[in-house]
């Protein structure tokens, strides 16, 4: 079949442009590389797989698969609901016992280790007024608030005028 | 790569449905490439077969995590690379000494001083030259080695290598260049033997 590609003469501009492209040269050591590759191709034989290669691989694979199948039921047994229920019940019992011991121990330890409240001595800051109060005679009227002083007074028989009264001395002695 | 009898999309569907037919087809198509990649990477044929087997087993186990838009091929290589790296790390526990270098991107790269007792598998690398090349590959740091193997032996694209190694495209390019330069240095006399002094 004749190639119907257009001849270069039909496109002189394109040809001129292509001629202007710089020529690329082979890199240094090109021949050596070619020889090296030729040598490797020609001189090195192609190693091939030994006879029965496929069968060996398939038997190794079957071994692996049978091993994994052998292991699978164990895994499944472990994951059965009965196992999980048993594990759950066991954990609950152990947890309950642990909680019981922990709570009893903490309550007993609370009894033993109660620290008695220390006897707090009243801190008395002596002031002049307090000393005065202490020294004051017991009959001295106590301070009253204004509301108290406003309360209605009850009439009581008062001491007759002119009678000398010594505070703290019984009345019959004073006579 | 083995010739696929079904397209990748159908293969992914079969794998997702965990059909044995799909797994068999996947192994048929990719087993040799993965064994070859792993052999060139870890340097031992027995370990390489282990890597490939483990890769397929991981595919079977984790196929649900495969994103449908992704390429199955790069996913397989990424898994194989991880498995191979874990084997190499295991071997590092009884090493040899280690050097830390800085690569072109300023990233630190650990470089093992390889075990001098290492010899390539003679059943695979039957010629002296093949053994010399394999020894030279083993001397490269893992990040350069994987990049060179994926590009020059497995013929993955730069983008695919970036996906497999989970690095930027620029990092892939610089690692490939650096790895090739190291190999050229290591295989200087093999060049002369094969292609004469004019090649240098």
mmCIF file of C-alpha atoms in Angstrom:
data_model
loop_
_atom_site.group_PDB
_atom_site.id
_atom_site.type_symbol
_atom_site.label_atom_id
_atom_site.label_comp_id
_atom_site.label_asym_id
_atom_site.label_seq_id
_atom_site.Cartn_x
_atom_site.Cartn_y
_atom_site.Cartn_z
ATOM 1 C CA UNK A 1 0.000 0.000 0.000
ATOM 2 C CA UNK A 2 1.342 3.401 -0.931
ATOM 3 C CA UNK A 3 1.656 5.848 1.934
ATOM 4 C CA UNK A 4 -0.534 8.835 1.257
ATOM 5 C CA UNK A 5 1.429 11.165 3.597
ATOM 6 C CA UNK A 6 2.100 14.565 1.979
ATOM 7 C CA UNK A 7 5.519 15.108 0.488
ATOM 8 C CA UNK A 8 7.873 17.629 2.104
ATOM 9 C CA UNK A 9 7.758 19.723 -1.057
ATOM 10 C CA UNK A 10 4.173 20.582 -0.339
ATOM 11 C CA UNK A 11 5.118 22.160 3.011
ATOM 12 C CA UNK A 12 8.438 23.968 2.579
ATOM 13 C CA UNK A 13 7.848 26.142 5.668
ATOM 14 C CA UNK A 14 7.568 23.121 7.907
ATOM 15 C CA UNK A 15 10.704 21.607 6.422
ATOM 16 C CA UNK A 16 12.647 24.821 6.981
ATOM 17 C CA UNK A 17 11.494 25.017 10.552
ATOM 18 C CA UNK A 18 12.519 21.461 11.228
ATOM 19 C CA UNK A 19 15.945 22.075 9.726
ATOM 20 C CA UNK A 20 16.468 24.879 12.192
ATOM 21 C CA UNK A 21 16.187 22.524 15.130
ATOM 22 C CA UNK A 22 19.576 21.876 16.753
ATOM 23 C CA UNK A 23 21.067 18.441 16.208
ATOM 24 C CA UNK A 24 21.225 16.312 19.281
ATOM 25 C CA UNK A 25 24.303 14.159 19.716
ATOM 26 C CA UNK A 26 24.848 10.937 21.618
ATOM 27 C CA UNK A 27 26.093 11.387 25.174
ATOM 28 C CA UNK A 28 29.575 10.516 26.288
ATOM 29 C CA UNK A 29 30.112 6.810 26.809
ATOM 30 C CA UNK A 30 27.293 5.925 24.462
ATOM 31 C CA UNK A 31 29.228 3.154 22.716
ATOM 32 C CA UNK A 32 30.284 1.600 26.000
ATOM 33 C CA UNK A 33 26.722 1.549 27.213
ATOM 34 C CA UNK A 34 25.574 -0.104 24.023
ATOM 35 C CA UNK A 35 28.328 -2.703 24.330
ATOM 36 C CA UNK A 36 27.488 -3.333 27.947
ATOM 37 C CA UNK A 37 23.850 -3.870 27.178
ATOM 38 C CA UNK A 38 24.734 -6.059 24.233
ATOM 39 C CA UNK A 39 27.065 -8.079 26.418
ATOM 40 C CA UNK A 40 24.436 -8.570 29.083
ATOM 41 C CA UNK A 41 21.896 -9.640 26.507
ATOM 42 C CA UNK A 42 24.202 -11.966 24.631
ATOM 43 C CA UNK A 43 26.358 -13.389 27.359
ATOM 44 C CA UNK A 44 23.999 -13.754 30.291
ATOM 45 C CA UNK A 45 21.711 -16.751 30.005
ATOM 46 C CA UNK A 46 18.130 -16.365 31.113
ATOM 47 C CA UNK A 47 17.542 -18.338 34.276
ATOM 48 C CA UNK A 48 14.220 -20.147 34.230
ATOM 49 C CA UNK A 49 12.030 -21.702 36.879
ATOM 50 C CA UNK A 50 12.669 -25.384 37.661
ATOM 51 C CA UNK A 51 10.271 -28.129 36.633
ATOM 52 C CA UNK A 52 7.215 -28.528 38.816
ATOM 53 C CA UNK A 53 7.447 -24.907 39.939
ATOM 54 C CA UNK A 54 3.689 -24.297 39.729
ATOM 55 C CA UNK A 55 2.838 -27.462 41.650
ATOM 56 C CA UNK A 56 5.239 -26.520 44.413
ATOM 57 C CA UNK A 57 3.733 -23.059 44.742
ATOM 58 C CA UNK A 58 0.182 -24.436 44.765
ATOM 59 C CA UNK A 59 1.030 -27.054 47.392
ATOM 60 C CA UNK A 60 2.657 -24.372 49.567
ATOM 61 C CA UNK A 61 -0.445 -22.268 49.122
ATOM 62 C CA UNK A 62 -2.715 -25.161 50.084
ATOM 63 C CA UNK A 63 -0.633 -25.712 53.213
ATOM 64 C CA UNK A 64 -1.087 -22.059 54.149
ATOM 65 C CA UNK A 65 -4.831 -22.246 53.500
ATOM 66 C CA UNK A 66 -5.325 -25.460 55.486
ATOM 67 C CA UNK A 67 -3.369 -23.941 58.341
ATOM 68 C CA UNK A 68 -5.527 -20.841 58.338
ATOM 69 C CA UNK A 69 -8.676 -23.013 58.121
ATOM 70 C CA UNK A 70 -7.402 -25.001 61.084
ATOM 71 C CA UNK A 71 -6.954 -21.823 63.069
ATOM 72 C CA UNK A 72 -10.286 -20.297 62.063
ATOM 73 C CA UNK A 73 -12.640 -22.518 64.202
ATOM 74 C CA UNK A 74 -10.666 -21.665 67.310
ATOM 75 C CA UNK A 75 -11.183 -18.018 66.613
ATOM 76 C CA UNK A 76 -14.858 -18.601 65.919
ATOM 77 C CA UNK A 77 -15.301 -20.601 69.117
ATOM 78 C CA UNK A 78 -13.825 -17.787 71.084
ATOM 79 C CA UNK A 79 -16.178 -15.350 69.477
ATOM 80 C CA UNK A 80 -19.370 -17.409 70.127
ATOM 81 C CA UNK A 81 -22.151 -15.699 72.146
ATOM 82 C CA UNK A 82 -21.972 -18.315 74.900
ATOM 83 C CA UNK A 83 -18.341 -17.519 75.478
ATOM 84 C CA UNK A 84 -19.037 -13.824 75.610
ATOM 85 C CA UNK A 85 -21.942 -14.353 78.062
ATOM 86 C CA UNK A 86 -19.730 -16.498 80.276
ATOM 87 C CA UNK A 87 -16.999 -13.875 80.152
ATOM 88 C CA UNK A 88 -19.539 -11.152 80.980
ATOM 89 C CA UNK A 89 -21.021 -13.049 83.939
ATOM 90 C CA UNK A 90 -17.560 -13.840 85.258
ATOM 91 C CA UNK A 91 -16.503 -10.233 84.958
ATOM 92 C CA UNK A 92 -19.672 -9.087 86.750
ATOM 93 C CA UNK A 93 -19.074 -11.503 89.653
ATOM 94 C CA UNK A 94 -15.461 -10.514 90.023
ATOM 95 C CA UNK A 95 -16.427 -6.861 89.791
ATOM 96 C CA UNK A 96 -19.146 -7.290 92.429
ATOM 97 C CA UNK A 97 -16.794 -9.018 94.841
ATOM 98 C CA UNK A 98 -14.164 -6.391 94.282
ATOM 99 C CA UNK A 99 -16.709 -3.649 94.877
ATOM 100 C CA UNK A 100 -17.935 -5.327 98.075
ATOM 101 C CA UNK A 101 -14.433 -5.616 99.508
ATOM 102 C CA UNK A 102 -13.545 -2.144 98.457
ATOM 103 C CA UNK A 103 -16.642 -0.630 100.076
ATOM 104 C CA UNK A 104 -16.322 -2.567 103.370
ATOM 105 C CA UNK A 105 -12.675 -1.721 103.624
ATOM 106 C CA UNK A 106 -13.323 1.948 103.020
ATOM 107 C CA UNK A 107 -16.117 2.108 105.670
ATOM 108 C CA UNK A 108 -14.011 0.338 108.319
ATOM 109 C CA UNK A 109 -11.085 2.511 107.539
ATOM 110 C CA UNK A 110 -13.340 5.517 108.019
ATOM 111 C CA UNK A 111 -14.118 4.335 111.626
ATOM 112 C CA UNK A 112 -10.538 3.705 112.567
ATOM 113 C CA UNK A 113 -9.112 6.803 111.192
ATOM 114 C CA UNK A 114 -11.580 9.356 112.531
ATOM 115 C CA UNK A 115 -9.527 12.176 113.857
ATOM 116 C CA UNK A 116 -11.023 13.570 117.051
ATOM 117 C CA UNK A 117 -11.787 17.191 116.880
ATOM 118 C CA UNK A 118 -9.209 18.992 118.949
ATOM 119 C CA UNK A 119 -10.358 20.834 122.030
ATOM 120 C CA UNK A 120 -10.286 24.383 120.972
ATOM 121 C CA UNK A 121 -9.388 26.708 123.721
ATOM 122 C CA UNK A 122 -11.203 29.980 123.525
ATOM 123 C CA UNK A 123 -8.924 32.644 122.525
ATOM 124 C CA UNK A 124 -9.461 35.488 124.896
ATOM 125 C CA UNK A 125 -7.972 38.750 124.026
ATOM 126 C CA UNK A 126 -8.040 40.710 127.199
ATOM 127 C CA UNK A 127 -9.192 44.220 126.745
ATOM 128 C CA UNK A 128 -9.589 46.960 129.244
ATOM 129 C CA UNK A 129 -13.349 46.830 129.035
ATOM 130 C CA UNK A 130 -13.388 43.089 129.663
ATOM 131 C CA UNK A 131 -11.243 43.492 132.709
ATOM 132 C CA UNK A 132 -13.591 46.148 133.898
ATOM 133 C CA UNK A 133 -16.534 43.841 133.290
ATOM 134 C CA UNK A 134 -14.878 41.071 135.233
ATOM 135 C CA UNK A 135 -14.132 43.303 138.100
ATOM 136 C CA UNK A 136 -17.503 44.960 138.077
ATOM 137 C CA UNK A 137 -19.893 44.080 140.914
ATOM 138 C CA UNK A 138 -22.578 41.562 139.955
ATOM 139 C CA UNK A 139 -25.414 44.039 140.569
ATOM 140 C CA UNK A 140 -24.110 46.353 137.999
ATOM 141 C CA UNK A 141 -26.839 46.526 135.407
ATOM 142 C CA UNK A 142 -26.031 44.618 132.362
ATOM 143 C CA UNK A 143 -26.026 46.290 129.095
ATOM 144 C CA UNK A 144 -29.315 46.321 127.386
ATOM 145 C CA UNK A 145 -30.273 47.034 124.012
ATOM 146 C CA UNK A 146 -32.561 49.847 123.254
ATOM 147 C CA UNK A 147 -35.428 47.527 122.508
ATOM 148 C CA UNK A 148 -35.074 45.858 125.839
ATOM 149 C CA UNK A 149 -35.082 49.156 127.614
ATOM 150 C CA UNK A 150 -38.279 50.090 125.919
ATOM 151 C CA UNK A 151 -40.106 47.016 127.209
ATOM 152 C CA UNK A 152 -42.946 47.769 129.725
ATOM 153 C CA UNK A 153 -41.656 47.543 133.221
ATOM 154 C CA UNK A 154 -43.422 45.573 135.879
ATOM 155 C CA UNK A 155 -44.018 47.415 139.091
ATOM 156 C CA UNK A 156 -42.376 45.785 141.997
ATOM 157 C CA UNK A 157 -42.200 46.944 145.600
ATOM 158 C CA UNK A 158 -39.229 49.150 145.756
ATOM 159 C CA UNK A 159 -36.895 49.713 148.628
ATOM 160 C CA UNK A 160 -38.265 52.280 150.985
ATOM 161 C CA UNK A 161 -36.534 55.566 150.761
ATOM 162 C CA UNK A 162 -33.726 56.114 153.129
ATOM 163 C CA UNK A 163 -32.981 52.466 153.532
ATOM 164 C CA UNK A 164 -29.409 51.640 152.930
ATOM 165 C CA UNK A 165 -28.848 48.741 150.729
ATOM 166 C CA UNK A 166 -25.583 47.034 150.314
ATOM 167 C CA UNK A 167 -25.393 45.081 147.194
ATOM 168 C CA UNK A 168 -24.758 41.389 147.715
ATOM 169 C CA UNK A 169 -25.785 41.369 151.347
ATOM 170 C CA UNK A 170 -29.034 39.629 152.233
ATOM 171 C CA UNK A 171 -31.829 41.975 153.099
ATOM 172 C CA UNK A 172 -32.434 40.706 156.615
ATOM 173 C CA UNK A 173 -28.731 41.173 157.464
ATOM 174 C CA UNK A 174 -28.881 44.734 156.330
ATOM 175 C CA UNK A 175 -31.564 45.526 158.766
ATOM 176 C CA UNK B 1 8.033 -13.403 29.479
ATOM 177 C CA UNK B 2 5.831 -16.345 28.550
ATOM 178 C CA UNK B 3 3.173 -15.727 25.930
ATOM 179 C CA UNK B 4 -0.111 -14.851 27.625
ATOM 180 C CA UNK B 5 -3.124 -16.793 26.370
ATOM 181 C CA UNK B 6 -5.545 -14.328 27.935
ATOM 182 C CA UNK B 7 -5.384 -10.573 28.267
ATOM 183 C CA UNK B 8 -4.294 -8.949 31.509
ATOM 184 C CA UNK B 9 -7.762 -7.698 32.409
ATOM 185 C CA UNK B 10 -9.248 -11.192 32.206
ATOM 186 C CA UNK B 11 -6.313 -12.573 34.144
ATOM 187 C CA UNK B 12 -6.879 -10.037 36.924
ATOM 188 C CA UNK B 13 -10.586 -10.955 37.036
ATOM 189 C CA UNK B 14 -9.710 -14.656 37.358
ATOM 190 C CA UNK B 15 -7.231 -13.890 40.124
ATOM 191 C CA UNK B 16 -9.755 -11.756 41.989
ATOM 192 C CA UNK B 17 -12.212 -14.645 41.840
ATOM 193 C CA UNK B 18 -9.413 -16.859 43.188
ATOM 194 C CA UNK B 19 -9.678 -19.272 40.285
ATOM 195 C CA UNK B 20 -6.812 -21.747 40.114
ATOM 196 C CA UNK B 21 -6.830 -21.387 36.354
ATOM 197 C CA UNK B 22 -5.869 -17.734 36.794
ATOM 198 C CA UNK B 23 -3.032 -18.513 39.187
ATOM 199 C CA UNK B 24 -1.654 -21.166 36.866
ATOM 200 C CA UNK B 25 -1.758 -18.773 33.930
ATOM 201 C CA UNK B 26 -0.054 -16.041 35.978
ATOM 202 C CA UNK B 27 2.760 -18.403 36.922
ATOM 203 C CA UNK B 28 3.121 -19.713 33.411
ATOM 204 C CA UNK B 29 3.528 -16.213 32.024
ATOM 205 C CA UNK B 30 5.781 -14.659 34.681
ATOM 206 C CA UNK B 31 7.666 -17.414 36.517
ATOM 207 C CA UNK B 32 10.791 -17.396 34.327
ATOM 208 C CA UNK B 33 11.112 -13.626 34.299
ATOM 209 C CA UNK B 34 10.778 -13.450 38.056
ATOM 210 C CA UNK B 35 13.288 -16.259 38.616
ATOM 211 C CA UNK B 36 15.736 -14.580 36.247
ATOM 212 C CA UNK B 37 15.308 -11.162 37.868
ATOM 213 C CA UNK B 38 15.687 -12.667 41.336
ATOM 214 C CA UNK B 39 18.738 -14.704 40.322
ATOM 215 C CA UNK B 40 20.539 -11.675 38.896
ATOM 216 C CA UNK B 41 19.559 -9.664 41.974
ATOM 217 C CA UNK B 42 20.337 -12.084 44.827
ATOM 218 C CA UNK B 43 22.978 -14.136 43.010
ATOM 219 C CA UNK B 44 21.805 -17.602 44.050
ATOM 220 C CA UNK B 45 19.535 -19.774 41.958
ATOM 221 C CA UNK B 46 17.936 -21.531 44.953
ATOM 222 C CA UNK B 47 17.167 -18.211 46.603
ATOM 223 C CA UNK B 48 15.831 -16.919 43.314
ATOM 224 C CA UNK B 49 13.362 -19.801 43.056
ATOM 225 C CA UNK B 50 12.308 -19.138 46.643
ATOM 226 C CA UNK B 51 11.789 -15.473 45.839
ATOM 227 C CA UNK B 52 9.598 -16.320 42.863
ATOM 228 C CA UNK B 53 7.544 -18.840 44.829
ATOM 229 C CA UNK B 54 7.052 -16.414 47.695
ATOM 230 C CA UNK B 55 6.061 -13.715 45.205
ATOM 231 C CA UNK B 56 3.262 -15.845 43.757
ATOM 232 C CA UNK B 57 2.075 -16.893 47.201
ATOM 233 C CA UNK B 58 1.852 -13.235 48.209
ATOM 234 C CA UNK B 59 -0.059 -12.464 45.034
ATOM 235 C CA UNK B 60 -2.594 -15.177 45.894
ATOM 236 C CA UNK B 61 -2.945 -13.974 49.447
ATOM 237 C CA UNK B 62 -3.143 -10.254 48.770
ATOM 238 C CA UNK B 63 -4.815 -10.118 45.367
ATOM 239 C CA UNK B 64 -7.705 -8.167 46.945
ATOM 240 C CA UNK B 65 -5.315 -5.279 47.556
ATOM 241 C CA UNK B 66 -4.369 -5.045 43.866
ATOM 242 C CA UNK B 67 -5.651 -1.829 42.343
ATOM 243 C CA UNK B 68 -7.388 -2.555 39.059
ATOM 244 C CA UNK B 69 -5.836 0.392 37.255
ATOM 245 C CA UNK B 70 -2.297 -0.746 38.049
ATOM 246 C CA UNK B 71 -0.092 -2.999 35.910
ATOM 247 C CA UNK B 72 0.072 -6.589 37.068
ATOM 248 C CA UNK B 73 3.626 -6.918 35.785
ATOM 249 C CA UNK B 74 5.022 -4.020 37.847
ATOM 250 C CA UNK B 75 3.104 -5.232 40.912
ATOM 251 C CA UNK B 76 4.718 -8.674 40.553
ATOM 252 C CA UNK B 77 8.192 -7.210 40.152
ATOM 253 C CA UNK B 78 7.628 -4.920 43.135
ATOM 254 C CA UNK B 79 6.695 -7.890 45.321
ATOM 255 C CA UNK B 80 9.644 -9.930 44.025
ATOM 256 C CA UNK B 81 11.967 -7.009 44.708
ATOM 257 C CA UNK B 82 10.734 -6.723 48.297
ATOM 258 C CA UNK B 83 11.134 -10.444 48.899
ATOM 259 C CA UNK B 84 14.610 -10.381 47.367
ATOM 260 C CA UNK B 85 15.599 -7.396 49.497
ATOM 261 C CA UNK B 86 14.475 -9.190 52.636
ATOM 262 C CA UNK B 87 16.662 -12.172 51.668
ATOM 263 C CA UNK B 88 19.595 -9.838 51.084
ATOM 264 C CA UNK B 89 18.988 -8.196 54.453
ATOM 265 C CA UNK B 90 18.966 -11.626 56.034
ATOM 266 C CA UNK B 91 22.343 -12.340 54.440
ATOM 267 C CA UNK B 92 23.660 -9.024 55.728
ATOM 268 C CA UNK B 93 23.314 -10.244 59.275
ATOM 269 C CA UNK B 94 26.391 -12.351 58.750
ATOM 270 C CA UNK B 95 28.471 -10.019 56.671
ATOM 271 C CA UNK B 96 31.291 -8.674 55.399
ATOM 272 C CA UNK B 97 31.704 -5.008 55.989
ATOM 273 C CA UNK B 98 29.644 -2.186 54.582
ATOM 274 C CA UNK B 99 30.352 1.188 53.023
ATOM 275 C CA UNK B 100 27.999 4.130 52.889
ATOM 276 C CA UNK B 101 28.110 6.193 49.713
ATOM 277 C CA UNK B 102 26.088 9.125 48.491
ATOM 278 C CA UNK B 103 24.430 8.757 45.108
ATOM 279 C CA UNK B 104 23.713 11.467 42.542
ATOM 280 C CA UNK B 105 20.494 12.475 44.308
ATOM 281 C CA UNK B 106 22.303 12.989 47.593
ATOM 282 C CA UNK B 107 20.742 9.844 49.032
ATOM 283 C CA UNK B 108 22.899 7.575 51.138
ATOM 284 C CA UNK B 109 23.420 4.165 49.630
ATOM 285 C CA UNK B 110 24.794 1.231 51.552
ATOM 286 C CA UNK B 111 27.329 -0.768 49.620
ATOM 287 C CA UNK B 112 28.333 -4.204 50.772
ATOM 288 C CA UNK B 113 31.863 -5.335 50.289
ATOM 289 C CA UNK B 114 30.838 -8.619 48.773
ATOM 290 C CA UNK B 115 31.681 -11.999 50.094
ATOM 291 C CA UNK B 116 34.857 -13.055 48.326
ATOM 292 C CA UNK B 117 33.728 -16.660 48.502
ATOM 293 C CA UNK B 118 30.727 -15.905 46.277
ATOM 294 C CA UNK B 119 30.640 -17.815 43.036
ATOM 295 C CA UNK B 120 27.841 -17.604 40.501
ATOM 296 C CA UNK B 121 25.711 -20.655 39.925
ATOM 297 C CA UNK B 122 27.606 -22.632 37.294
ATOM 298 C CA UNK B 123 24.546 -24.490 36.152
ATOM 299 C CA UNK B 124 23.010 -21.161 35.143
ATOM 300 C CA UNK B 125 26.130 -19.201 34.201
ATOM 301 C CA UNK B 126 28.105 -21.893 32.468
ATOM 302 C CA UNK B 127 30.567 -19.587 30.664
ATOM 303 C CA UNK B 128 33.395 -17.664 32.293
ATOM 304 C CA UNK B 129 32.131 -14.397 30.877
ATOM 305 C CA UNK B 130 28.647 -14.929 32.250
ATOM 306 C CA UNK B 131 30.144 -15.682 35.649
ATOM 307 C CA UNK B 132 32.280 -12.535 35.470
ATOM 308 C CA UNK B 133 29.255 -10.394 34.612
ATOM 309 C CA UNK B 134 27.218 -11.938 37.418
ATOM 310 C CA UNK B 135 30.063 -11.321 39.866
ATOM 311 C CA UNK B 136 30.242 -7.709 38.724
ATOM 312 C CA UNK B 137 26.492 -7.312 39.213
ATOM 313 C CA UNK B 138 26.832 -8.635 42.751
ATOM 314 C CA UNK B 139 29.397 -5.938 43.496
ATOM 315 C CA UNK B 140 26.949 -3.130 42.706
ATOM 316 C CA UNK B 141 24.932 -1.605 45.542
ATOM 317 C CA UNK B 142 21.393 -3.031 45.542
ATOM 318 C CA UNK B 143 19.728 0.183 44.344
ATOM 319 C CA UNK B 144 21.962 0.376 41.246
ATOM 320 C CA UNK B 145 21.869 -3.364 40.658
ATOM 321 C CA UNK B 146 18.082 -3.571 40.613
ATOM 322 C CA UNK B 147 17.807 -0.572 38.302
ATOM 323 C CA UNK B 148 20.297 -1.995 35.778
ATOM 324 C CA UNK B 149 18.775 -5.487 35.881
ATOM 325 C CA UNK B 150 15.243 -4.194 35.423
ATOM 326 C CA UNK B 151 16.257 -1.982 32.513
ATOM 327 C CA UNK B 152 18.953 -3.900 30.647
ATOM 328 C CA UNK B 153 17.997 -7.503 31.393
ATOM 329 C CA UNK B 154 14.255 -7.437 32.055
ATOM 330 C CA UNK B 155 13.720 -4.518 29.659
ATOM 331 C CA UNK B 156 11.224 -2.618 31.752
ATOM 332 C CA UNK B 157 10.599 1.014 30.863
ATOM 333 C CA UNK B 158 11.845 3.817 33.096
ATOM 334 C CA UNK B 159 8.281 4.457 34.248
ATOM 335 C CA UNK B 160 7.781 0.810 35.123
ATOM 336 C CA UNK B 161 11.049 0.750 37.075
ATOM 337 C CA UNK B 162 9.968 3.876 38.956
ATOM 338 C CA UNK B 163 6.755 2.046 39.919
ATOM 339 C CA UNK B 164 8.570 -1.127 40.934
ATOM 340 C CA UNK B 165 11.182 0.658 43.045
ATOM 341 C CA UNK B 166 8.755 3.323 44.250
ATOM 342 C CA UNK B 167 11.091 6.211 43.368
ATOM 343 C CA UNK B 168 10.988 9.224 41.074
ATOM 344 C CA UNK B 169 11.735 8.882 37.364
ATOM 345 C CA UNK B 170 14.854 11.063 37.693
ATOM 346 C CA UNK B 171 16.184 8.826 40.422
ATOM 347 C CA UNK B 172 15.678 5.782 38.194
ATOM 348 C CA UNK B 173 17.653 7.401 35.371
ATOM 349 C CA UNK B 174 20.528 8.459 37.574
ATOM 350 C CA UNK B 175 20.697 5.052 39.218
ATOM 351 C CA UNK B 176 20.784 3.299 35.861
ATOM 352 C CA UNK B 177 23.554 5.597 34.621
ATOM 353 C CA UNK B 178 25.570 5.201 37.778
ATOM 354 C CA UNK B 179 25.094 1.434 37.787
ATOM 355 C CA UNK B 180 26.178 1.114 34.169
ATOM 356 C CA UNK B 181 29.250 3.255 34.782
ATOM 357 C CA UNK B 182 30.246 1.014 37.695
ATOM 358 C CA UNK B 183 29.718 -2.106 35.615
ATOM 359 C CA UNK B 184 31.845 -0.714 32.794
ATOM 360 C CA UNK B 185 34.661 -0.147 35.228
ATOM 361 C CA UNK B 186 34.332 -3.614 36.692
ATOM 362 C CA UNK B 187 34.079 -5.332 33.305
ATOM 363 C CA UNK B 188 36.844 -3.392 31.568
ATOM 364 C CA UNK B 189 38.915 -6.425 30.639
ATOM 365 C CA UNK B 190 35.900 -8.482 29.570
ATOM 366 C CA UNK B 191 35.145 -5.768 27.018
ATOM 367 C CA UNK B 192 38.605 -6.055 25.575
ATOM 368 C CA UNK B 193 38.310 -9.787 25.371
ATOM 369 C CA UNK B 194 34.947 -9.678 23.669
ATOM 370 C CA UNK B 195 35.108 -6.659 21.431
ATOM 371 C CA UNK B 196 38.794 -5.832 21.218
ATOM 372 C CA UNK B 197 40.703 -2.732 22.330
ATOM 373 C CA UNK B 198 38.948 -0.522 19.798
ATOM 374 C CA UNK B 199 35.790 -0.649 21.858
ATOM 375 C CA UNK B 200 37.436 1.258 24.721
#
